[in-house]
Coordinates of C-alpha atoms and ligand atoms in Angstrom, one line a residue:
M1 CA 0.0 0.0 0.0
K2 CA 2.9 2.3 0.9
N3 CA 4.3 2.5 -2.6
L4 CA 1.0 3.2 -4.3
K5 CA 0.3 6.8 -5.5
L6 CA -2.6 8.7 -3.8
I7 CA -4.7 8.3 -6.9
H8 CA -4.5 4.5 -6.8
K9 CA -5.2 4.3 -3.1
V10 CA -8.2 6.7 -3.5
F11 CA -9.5 4.6 -6.3
I12 CA -9.2 1.4 -4.3
G13 CA -11.2 3.1 -1.5
L14 CA -13.9 4.1 -4.0
V15 CA -14.3 0.7 -5.7
S16 CA -14.2 -1.3 -2.4
G17 CA -16.8 1.2 -0.9
I18 CA -19.1 0.6 -3.8
I19 CA -18.7 -3.2 -3.7
V20 CA -19.1 -3.5 0.1
G21 CA -22.0 -1.0 0.1
A22 CA -23.9 -2.7 -2.7
L23 CA -23.3 -6.2 -1.3
L24 CA -24.7 -5.2 2.1
Y25 CA -27.6 -3.3 0.6
P26 CA -30.1 -6.3 0.9
M27 CA -29.1 -6.6 4.6
K28 CA -29.5 -2.9 5.5
E29 CA -32.4 -3.5 7.8
N30 CA -30.3 -6.1 9.8
P31 CA -29.6 -4.5 13.2
I32 CA -26.0 -5.6 13.3
V33 CA -25.3 -4.2 9.8
S34 CA -27.1 -0.9 10.5
K35 CA -25.6 -0.5 13.9
Y36 CA -22.0 -1.6 13.4
I37 CA -21.4 -1.1 9.7
V38 CA -23.6 1.8 8.6
S39 CA -23.7 3.9 11.8
G40 CA -20.4 2.5 13.1
L41 CA -17.6 1.7 10.7
F42 CA -18.8 3.7 7.6
E43 CA -19.9 6.7 9.7
F44 CA -16.7 6.8 11.7
L45 CA -14.4 6.6 8.6
G46 CA -16.4 8.9 6.4
Q47 CA -17.3 11.6 8.8
G48 CA -14.0 11.4 10.6
F49 CA -12.2 12.1 7.3
L50 CA -14.7 14.8 6.3
R51 CA -14.3 16.6 9.6
L52 CA -10.5 16.6 9.2
V53 CA -11.0 18.1 5.7
K54 CA -13.4 20.7 6.9
M55 CA -11.1 21.6 9.8
I56 CA -8.5 22.9 7.3
I57 CA -10.6 24.6 4.7
V58 CA -11.0 28.1 6.3
P59 CA -7.4 28.6 7.5
L60 CA -6.1 27.1 4.3
V61 CA -8.2 29.3 2.1
F62 CA -7.5 32.4 4.1
A63 CA -3.7 31.9 4.4
S64 CA -3.2 30.9 0.8
L65 CA -5.3 33.7 -0.6
V66 CA -3.6 36.4 1.5
T67 CA -0.2 35.0 0.5
G68 CA -1.3 34.7 -3.2
T69 CA -2.7 38.2 -3.4
A70 CA 0.2 39.7 -1.6
A71 CA 2.6 37.9 -4.0
M72 CA 0.7 39.3 -7.0
N73 CA 2.1 42.7 -6.2
D74 CA 0.0 44.3 -8.9
V75 CA -3.6 45.5 -8.8
K76 CA -4.0 45.4 -12.5
K77 CA -2.9 41.8 -12.6
L78 CA -5.4 40.9 -9.9
G79 CA -8.2 42.5 -11.8
R80 CA -7.2 40.8 -15.0
I81 CA -7.2 37.4 -13.4
G82 CA -10.4 38.1 -11.6
I83 CA -12.3 39.1 -14.8
K84 CA -10.9 36.2 -16.8
T85 CA -11.9 33.8 -14.0
L86 CA -15.4 35.1 -13.7
A87 CA -15.9 35.1 -17.5
F88 CA -14.7 31.5 -17.6
F89 CA -17.0 30.5 -14.8
M90 CA -20.1 32.2 -16.2
G91 CA -19.4 31.2 -19.8
T92 CA -18.9 27.5 -19.2
T93 CA -22.0 27.4 -16.9
A94 CA -24.0 28.9 -19.7
I95 CA -22.6 26.5 -22.3
G96 CA -23.4 23.6 -19.9
I97 CA -27.0 24.5 -19.4
I98 CA -27.7 25.3 -23.0
A99 CA -26.3 21.9 -24.0
A100 CA -28.4 20.4 -21.2
I101 CA -31.6 22.0 -22.5
V102 CA -30.9 21.0 -26.1
G103 CA -29.8 17.5 -25.1
A104 CA -32.8 16.9 -22.9
N105 CA -35.2 18.0 -25.6
I106 CA -33.6 15.5 -28.0
L107 CA -33.3 12.6 -25.5
K108 CA -36.7 13.3 -23.8
P109 CA -36.2 11.9 -20.3
G110 CA -39.7 12.8 -19.3
A111 CA -41.5 11.0 -22.1
G112 CA -43.5 8.0 -21.2
I113 CA -43.2 8.2 -17.4
V114 CA -46.3 7.6 -15.4
L115 CA -46.5 10.3 -12.6
E116 CA -48.1 7.9 -10.1
N117 CA -45.2 5.5 -10.2
V118 CA -42.7 8.2 -9.1
Q119 CA -42.0 8.4 -5.4
K120 CA -41.9 11.9 -3.9
A121 CA -39.8 13.2 -1.1
Q122 CA -41.0 16.0 1.2
Y123 CA -40.1 19.3 -0.3
V124 CA -40.7 22.7 1.3
A125 CA -40.1 25.7 -0.9
K126 CA -37.6 28.2 0.6
E127 CA -37.3 31.9 0.1
T128 CA -34.3 32.8 -2.0
D129 CA -32.4 36.1 -1.6
S130 CA -32.6 38.9 -4.1
F131 CA -29.6 39.4 -6.4
V132 CA -28.7 42.7 -4.6
K133 CA -28.7 40.9 -1.3
V134 CA -26.5 38.1 -2.7
L135 CA -24.0 40.8 -3.9
L136 CA -24.1 42.7 -0.6
N137 CA -23.6 39.6 1.3
I138 CA -20.1 39.2 -0.2
I139 CA -18.9 42.0 2.1
P140 CA -18.5 40.8 5.7
T141 CA -19.6 43.1 8.4
N142 CA -17.6 41.1 10.8
P143 CA -14.7 39.2 9.2
I144 CA -14.2 37.1 12.3
E145 CA -17.8 35.9 12.1
A146 CA -17.2 35.1 8.4
L147 CA -14.2 33.0 9.3
V148 CA -16.0 31.3 12.2
K149 CA -19.1 30.5 10.1
G150 CA -17.0 29.5 7.0
E151 CA -18.8 32.0 4.8
M152 CA -16.6 31.4 1.8
L153 CA -17.3 34.5 -0.4
Q154 CA -16.9 36.8 2.7
V155 CA -13.6 35.0 3.6
I156 CA -12.4 35.4 0.0
F157 CA -13.3 39.1 0.0
F158 CA -11.5 39.8 3.3
A159 CA -8.5 37.7 2.4
V160 CA -8.0 39.5 -1.0
M161 CA -8.3 42.9 0.8
T162 CA -5.8 41.8 3.4
G163 CA -3.3 40.6 0.8
F164 CA -3.8 43.7 -1.3
V165 CA -3.1 46.1 1.7
I166 CA 0.0 44.1 2.6
T167 CA 1.3 44.9 -0.8
I168 CA 0.5 48.6 -0.3
L169 CA 2.2 48.6 3.1
G170 CA 5.3 47.1 1.5
E171 CA 8.2 46.8 4.0
K172 CA 6.0 47.7 7.0
A173 CA 4.2 44.4 6.6
N174 CA 7.1 42.2 5.7
R175 CA 6.9 40.2 9.0
L176 CA 3.1 39.8 8.6
Q177 CA 3.5 38.5 5.1
G178 CA 6.1 36.1 6.3
I179 CA 3.7 34.8 9.0
F180 CA 1.0 34.2 6.5
E181 CA 3.4 32.3 4.3
E182 CA 4.4 30.1 7.2
V183 CA 0.8 29.5 8.1
N184 CA 0.2 28.6 4.5
S185 CA 3.0 26.0 4.5
L186 CA 1.7 24.6 7.7
M187 CA -1.8 24.1 6.2
L188 CA -0.4 22.6 3.0
K189 CA 1.6 20.1 5.0
M190 CA -1.6 19.3 7.0
V191 CA -3.5 18.7 3.7
S192 CA -0.8 16.1 2.7
L193 CA -1.1 14.3 6.0
I194 CA -4.9 14.3 6.0
M195 CA -5.0 13.1 2.4
E196 CA -3.2 9.9 3.5
L197 CA -6.4 9.0 5.1
A198 CA -8.5 9.8 2.0
P199 CA -8.9 6.2 0.8
F200 CA -10.4 5.1 4.2
G201 CA -12.7 8.2 4.3
I202 CA -13.9 7.6 0.7
F203 CA -14.5 4.0 1.5
G204 CA -16.7 5.0 4.4
L205 CA -18.6 7.7 2.6
I206 CA -19.3 5.8 -0.6
G207 CA -20.0 2.6 1.3
K208 CA -22.7 4.4 3.4
T209 CA -24.1 6.1 0.3
F210 CA -24.5 2.8 -1.6
I211 CA -26.0 0.9 1.3
T212 CA -28.6 3.6 1.9
L213 CA -29.4 4.5 -1.7
G214 CA -33.1 4.1 -2.5
W215 CA -32.7 1.9 -5.6
A216 CA -36.4 1.4 -5.7
A217 CA -37.1 5.1 -6.0
M218 CA -34.5 5.3 -8.8
K219 CA -36.1 3.0 -11.3
P220 CA -38.9 5.2 -12.6
L221 CA -36.5 8.2 -12.8
A222 CA -33.7 6.2 -14.5
S223 CA -34.2 8.2 -17.7
F224 CA -33.7 11.5 -15.8
I225 CA -30.5 10.1 -14.1
I226 CA -29.1 8.7 -17.4
V227 CA -29.7 11.8 -19.5
T228 CA -28.2 14.0 -16.8
Y229 CA -25.1 11.8 -16.6
I230 CA -24.8 11.8 -20.5
L231 CA -24.8 15.6 -20.5
L232 CA -22.4 15.8 -17.5
L233 CA -20.0 13.5 -19.4
F234 CA -20.3 15.6 -22.5
H235 CA -19.4 18.7 -20.6
G236 CA -16.5 17.0 -18.8
L237 CA -15.1 15.1 -21.7
V238 CA -15.8 17.3 -24.6
V239 CA -16.4 21.0 -23.7
Y240 CA -13.7 21.2 -21.0
Q241 CA -11.2 19.2 -23.1
I242 CA -11.6 21.5 -26.1
L243 CA -11.0 24.5 -23.9
L244 CA -8.0 22.9 -22.3
R245 CA -6.5 22.0 -25.7
V246 CA -7.1 25.5 -27.2
Y247 CA -6.1 27.7 -24.2
A248 CA -3.7 25.6 -22.2
K249 CA -2.3 23.2 -24.8
E250 CA -2.9 20.3 -22.4
S251 CA -3.5 16.7 -23.4
P252 CA -7.0 15.8 -22.3
V253 CA -6.2 12.2 -21.3
A254 CA -3.1 13.2 -19.3
F255 CA -5.2 16.0 -17.6
L256 CA -8.0 13.6 -16.6
K257 CA -5.5 11.1 -15.2
K258 CA -3.9 13.8 -13.0
I259 CA -7.1 15.0 -11.5
L260 CA -8.6 11.6 -10.7
A261 CA -8.0 11.9 -7.0
P262 CA -10.0 15.2 -6.5
M263 CA -12.6 13.9 -8.9
T264 CA -13.0 10.7 -6.8
L265 CA -13.2 12.9 -3.7
A266 CA -16.0 15.0 -5.2
F267 CA -17.9 12.0 -6.3
S268 CA -17.8 10.5 -2.8
T269 CA -18.4 13.6 -0.8
S270 CA -20.8 15.5 -3.2
S271 CA -19.2 18.7 -1.9
S272 CA -17.1 21.1 -3.9
A273 CA -16.0 22.8 -0.7
A274 CA -14.6 19.6 0.7
C275 CA -12.4 19.3 -2.4
I276 CA -10.7 22.7 -2.0
P277 CA -7.6 21.3 -0.1
L278 CA -7.0 18.4 -2.5
S279 CA -7.6 20.6 -5.6
L280 CA -5.0 23.1 -4.4
K281 CA -2.5 20.3 -3.8
T282 CA -3.1 18.7 -7.1
L283 CA -2.7 21.9 -9.1
K284 CA 0.6 22.6 -7.4
E285 CA 2.1 19.1 -7.6
E286 CA 0.7 17.9 -10.9
F287 CA 0.4 21.1 -13.0
N288 CA 2.8 23.5 -11.4
V289 CA 0.1 26.1 -11.3
E290 CA 1.1 29.3 -9.5
E291 CA -0.3 29.4 -6.0
K292 CA -1.4 33.0 -6.5
I293 CA -3.8 31.8 -9.2
S294 CA -5.1 28.6 -7.7
S295 CA -5.6 30.1 -4.2
F296 CA -8.0 32.5 -5.9
T297 CA -9.7 30.3 -8.5
I298 CA -10.3 27.2 -6.5
P299 CA -12.1 28.6 -3.4
L300 CA -14.0 31.0 -5.6
G301 CA -14.9 28.2 -8.0
A302 CA -16.0 25.9 -5.3
T303 CA -18.4 28.6 -4.1
I304 CA -19.8 30.1 -7.3
N305 CA -18.8 27.8 -10.3
M306 CA -21.4 25.0 -10.6
D307 CA -21.6 23.8 -14.2
G308 CA -22.7 20.3 -13.2
T309 CA -25.5 21.8 -11.0
A310 CA -26.6 24.0 -13.9
I311 CA -26.7 21.0 -16.2
M312 CA -28.8 19.1 -13.8
Q313 CA -31.2 22.1 -13.5
G314 CA -31.4 22.3 -17.3
V315 CA -32.3 18.6 -17.6
A316 CA -34.7 18.8 -14.6
T317 CA -36.6 21.7 -16.1
V318 CA -37.1 20.0 -19.4
F319 CA -37.9 16.7 -17.6
I320 CA -40.6 18.3 -15.4
A321 CA -42.1 20.2 -18.3
Q322 CA -42.4 16.9 -20.2
L323 CA -43.8 15.1 -17.2
Y324 CA -46.6 17.7 -16.7
N325 CA -47.0 18.2 -20.5
I326 CA -46.2 21.9 -20.3
H327 CA -44.8 23.6 -23.4
L328 CA -41.8 25.9 -22.8
T329 CA -41.1 28.7 -25.3
T330 CA -37.7 29.9 -26.4
N331 CA -38.2 32.9 -24.2
D332 CA -38.8 30.5 -21.2
Y333 CA -35.6 28.7 -22.0
F334 CA -33.7 31.9 -22.1
M335 CA -35.0 32.8 -18.6
V336 CA -33.9 29.3 -17.5
V337 CA -30.4 29.8 -18.7
L338 CA -30.1 33.2 -17.0
T339 CA -31.6 32.1 -13.7
A340 CA -29.5 28.9 -13.6
V341 CA -26.3 30.8 -14.2
L342 CA -27.2 33.3 -11.4
A343 CA -28.5 30.5 -9.2
S344 CA -25.2 28.6 -9.5
I345 CA -23.5 31.7 -7.9
G346 CA -25.7 31.4 -4.9
T347 CA -25.4 27.6 -4.6
A348 CA -23.2 26.5 -1.8
G349 CA -20.6 23.8 -2.5
V350 CA -22.2 21.3 -0.2
P351 CA -24.5 18.3 -0.9
G352 CA -28.0 18.8 -2.2
V353 CA -28.2 22.6 -2.5
G354 CA -28.4 22.6 -6.3
T355 CA -31.8 20.8 -6.2
I356 CA -33.1 23.3 -3.6
M357 CA -32.0 26.1 -5.9
L358 CA -33.9 24.5 -8.7
S359 CA -37.0 26.1 -7.2
M360 CA -35.7 29.5 -8.5
V361 CA -35.4 28.2 -12.0
L362 CA -38.8 26.4 -12.0
S363 CA -40.8 29.2 -10.6
Q364 CA -39.2 31.6 -13.1
V365 CA -41.0 29.7 -15.9
G366 CA -44.1 28.7 -13.9
L367 CA -43.3 24.9 -13.6
P368 CA -44.8 23.0 -10.6
L369 CA -42.4 23.0 -7.7
E370 CA -43.7 19.5 -6.8
G371 CA -41.4 18.2 -9.4
I372 CA -38.5 18.9 -7.0
G373 CA -39.9 16.4 -4.6
M374 CA -39.5 13.7 -7.2
I375 CA -36.0 14.7 -8.1
L376 CA -35.0 14.9 -4.4
A377 CA -35.7 11.2 -4.0
V378 CA -32.8 10.4 -6.3
D379 CA -30.7 13.5 -5.6
R380 CA -27.7 11.9 -4.1
I381 CA -26.8 9.8 -7.1
V382 CA -27.1 12.9 -9.4
D383 CA -25.2 15.1 -6.9
M384 CA -22.2 12.8 -7.0
G385 CA -21.9 13.3 -10.8
R386 CA -22.6 17.0 -10.9
T387 CA -20.2 17.8 -8.0
T388 CA -17.5 16.0 -9.9
V389 CA -18.1 18.2 -13.0
N390 CA -18.3 21.3 -10.7
I391 CA -14.8 20.8 -9.4
T392 CA -13.4 19.7 -12.7
G393 CA -14.5 23.1 -14.1
D394 CA -12.6 24.8 -11.3
L395 CA -9.4 22.8 -12.1
V396 CA -9.7 23.4 -15.8
C397 CA -10.1 27.1 -15.2
S398 CA -7.1 27.3 -12.9
V399 CA -4.8 25.5 -15.4
I400 CA -6.1 27.7 -18.3
I401 CA -5.6 31.0 -16.5
D402 CA -2.2 29.9 -15.3
R403 CA -1.0 29.1 -18.8
I404 CA -2.5 32.3 -20.3
E405 CA -0.8 34.4 -17.5
K406 CA 2.5 32.5 -18.0
R407 CA 2.4 33.2 -21.8
A408 CA 1.6 36.9 -21.1
E409 CA 4.5 37.1 -18.7
N410 CA 6.9 35.5 -21.1
A411 CA 5.9 37.8 -23.9
E412 CA 6.3 40.8 -21.5
E413 CA 9.8 39.6 -20.5
K414 CA 10.8 39.2 -24.2
V415 CA 9.6 42.7 -25.0
Q416 CA 11.5 44.1 -22.0
G417 CA 14.6 42.1 -23.0
K418 CA 14.5 43.6 -26.5
V419 CA 14.0 47.2 -25.1
A420 CA 16.9 46.6 -22.7
A421 CA 19.1 45.3 -25.6
K422 CA 18.3 48.4 -27.6
I423 CA 19.2 50.7 -24.8
Ligands
LIG1 N1 -23.2 19.3 -4.2 C1 -22.8 20.4 -5.2 C2 -21.4 20.9 -4.9 O1 -21.0 20.9 -3.8 C3 -23.8 21.5 -5.2 C4 -25.2 21.0 -5.6 O2 -25.4 21.0 -6.8 O3 -25.9 20.6 -4.8 O4 -20.8 21.3 -5.8

């Protein structure tokens, strides 16, 4: 086990979790299995690992983002990276949901399904915040509270400001900058140590998911699940790979191989936020991405970039419209795209939120919110796939921005070299 790479160990954890979980599924009512395996072994391994990961997210994001911004040393550069990142996030989310709407209209997941056969979970509609409120909420009124509560956008805002002001202060803040750099190294080392336990954590998380999955509820919704997965795969294997080839000159197969570990973690935790530490580590070790870029793109992406979630929402909208025989116009679809892109910003990177946010999209075009109850019944299995796509998008974006910036820096150096030579 010692000589295996993390990717292989994580994969063994995933496969053995699936096998053990699925094998024990028929015995899930057995008191010994439910007490000692589901609530005992699986719970301890899965939640123990997840808690360790959550423990490091806030200090890691804060320290690495302060260090990254301070190292940027240039406001213009920060703005340039920020705009490119946001454009990439929004653009790919829009591509994802448009493809999902077109694909679901062709594949028709809702056709031929008898409504009565579909199990419904309890769904209570929640109020969603207005866009202005979402924007205002990015500014923390109390940064300590933001850190304590793990409000990621607020933490990002405060960390970027801190890093920026450290740059302005220059020499006066040298010691402070050094402290943040040391805290950052400390957190990264902690990530490496905790990731040694990832195979066991993933085994517990996925084992519990497979033993508790409602297979019976899934059958009537199989077409919804399959169509969503087809479109998720299209986004992950075609759209991202074309972008990577064009903008980062990366080979798609090599890229996917290198990110297997964070992808597996996303699949088993259904949480983009939980993948932040491993994504940062992977970008550094496998792709040599500058920390000042990944420390910005990864936490931000885990919080606002949800292509997989938007794809699910696109398929779900078409699916529910087909189930209830409601015709949607081109205008309606346009509203769906717009709302889903905005909703993905407000979707937290934790399990299940994307389906709750679906209410925003459905009510925008007058579709029955009851449909969400049906989808909730099979949510976990779809969440695993969409979270994997969500974090893949963040990784793709980081590599692309890094390569674009490096090319720009090289070009700048060349020009400066020529000017110096002339002088
Ligand atoms: N679980 C997703 C994530 O963390 C969010 C969602 O779609 O529910 O990325």
